[in-house]
Amino acid sequence: MIRNFLFHRVTPQKDLLWDPMRPELFEKVIRHITTKYSVVQFEEMMGSISLHSNKKAATIMFDDGYKDNIDFALPILQKYNVKASFYVVTDCISNNSPTWTHVLEYRFQNTQKKAIDLRFDFLPEELQVNTLNSNSEKLMYVSKLKPFLKKISSQNRKQVLDAVNYYFDDIKLPTLMMDWSDLRLLKEQGHFIGSHSQTHDMLGTIDDETIVFNDLKNSAEAIEKNLGHFPATISYPVGSYNEQVIRLSKKAGYKYGLAVKQTVFNSETDNFFEIPRIELYNESWFKTKLRISNKLETIKSLIHYR
């Protein structure tokens, strides 16, 4: 059984809506994992029967491609001699633009504007607003809007995001992403660079096969062009995939597909295009240890069962 541990941002910078992991917690996590498990690089492990049959194996993974992965996570990985996998959104890397999920929350947190017309009939009545007067209102609203946007079609989601970008246009978006030279540095140091799609759209919510396939193919081609290798792995953006996405991922040339499921990976029985990962957050050390050991999910299932 293999534990694939997933991280996103690692920085002391605070975020009220999606708090990055503190570097001191990240180091505590890496120190703990390297003590308890045999840490291997995921793609290297998958190419070796002896490695992925190791029942105490663990891997370290990052999604998105944030610059703080270089600034804060990399020195800690070097300290503990850990080789990780970084799955990047290629448009975000090329344009130094954050993912749509980050942009959405950033605009609501930083705009000074109050008027915004989101009276779309596909939104629940409570989310159909035309004004948000205070910062607390905006934060409360977007904390409800974001999870709902993950459930609807890509086309409807784009309408909402376009409206938010139009009405809350008074801020400059931060430049938070790595660039291709950063990724070349990571590769030179023995880390793997894989795909997290071209656009970070939720592929499982797109009906058009051509759009999904092009997103998968264009991301792989960008990595191959800039880094000199075809990425073996696709990490599904926002954990969104279905049978169509799996089929098109195979067609695009990927060997592995990564999901976000809070459980361990059995390389003998699990689908290689639905490989689970255990996502870790900026939480208490007690709760983080429960996640690492997978005991938190066991506790949750017992409570639900009762």
PDB file of C-alpha atoms in Angstrom, residues 23 28 40 55 59 76 85 110 116 140 158 170 176 180 213 243-245 248 287 290:
ATOM      1  CA  PRO A  23       6.732  26.023   6.079  1.00  0.00           C
ATOM      2  CA  LYS A  28       7.413  18.620  10.328  1.00  0.00           C
ATOM      3  CA  VAL A  40      10.281   7.462  -3.436  1.00  0.00           C
ATOM      4  CA  LYS A  55       4.173  -1.644   1.529  1.00  0.00           C
ATOM      5  CA  THR A  59       5.456   9.777  -2.455  1.00  0.00           C
ATOM      6  CA  ILE A  76      13.049  21.394   2.934  1.00  0.00           C
ATOM      7  CA  SER A  85       6.584  15.274  -8.432  1.00  0.00           C
ATOM      8  CA  ASN A 110      -9.424  42.392  -2.534  1.00  0.00           C
ATOM      9  CA  ILE A 116     -21.817  42.650  -9.253  1.00  0.00           C
ATOM     10  CA  MET A 140     -19.164  34.562   3.007  1.00  0.00           C
ATOM     11  CA  LYS A 158     -17.194  30.300 -17.303  1.00  0.00           C
ATOM     12  CA  ASP A 170     -10.123  47.078  -9.865  1.00  0.00           C
ATOM     13  CA  LEU A 176       2.522  33.655  -7.916  1.00  0.00           C
ATOM     14  CA  TRP A 180       9.758  27.300 -17.134  1.00  0.00           C
ATOM     15  CA  PHE A 213      -8.443  16.168 -25.522  1.00  0.00           C
ATOM     16  CA  GLU A 243     -14.671   7.802 -18.049  1.00  0.00           C
ATOM     17  CA  GLN A 244     -14.329  10.214 -20.975  1.00  0.00           C
ATOM     18  CA  VAL A 245     -11.411  12.014 -19.303  1.00  0.00           C
ATOM     19  CA  LEU A 248      -8.820  10.779 -23.601  1.00  0.00           C
ATOM     20  CA  LYS A 287      -5.095  16.235  12.670  1.00  0.00           C
ATOM     21  CA  LEU A 290      -4.266  11.386  11.501  1.00  0.00           C
TER      22      LEU A 290
END
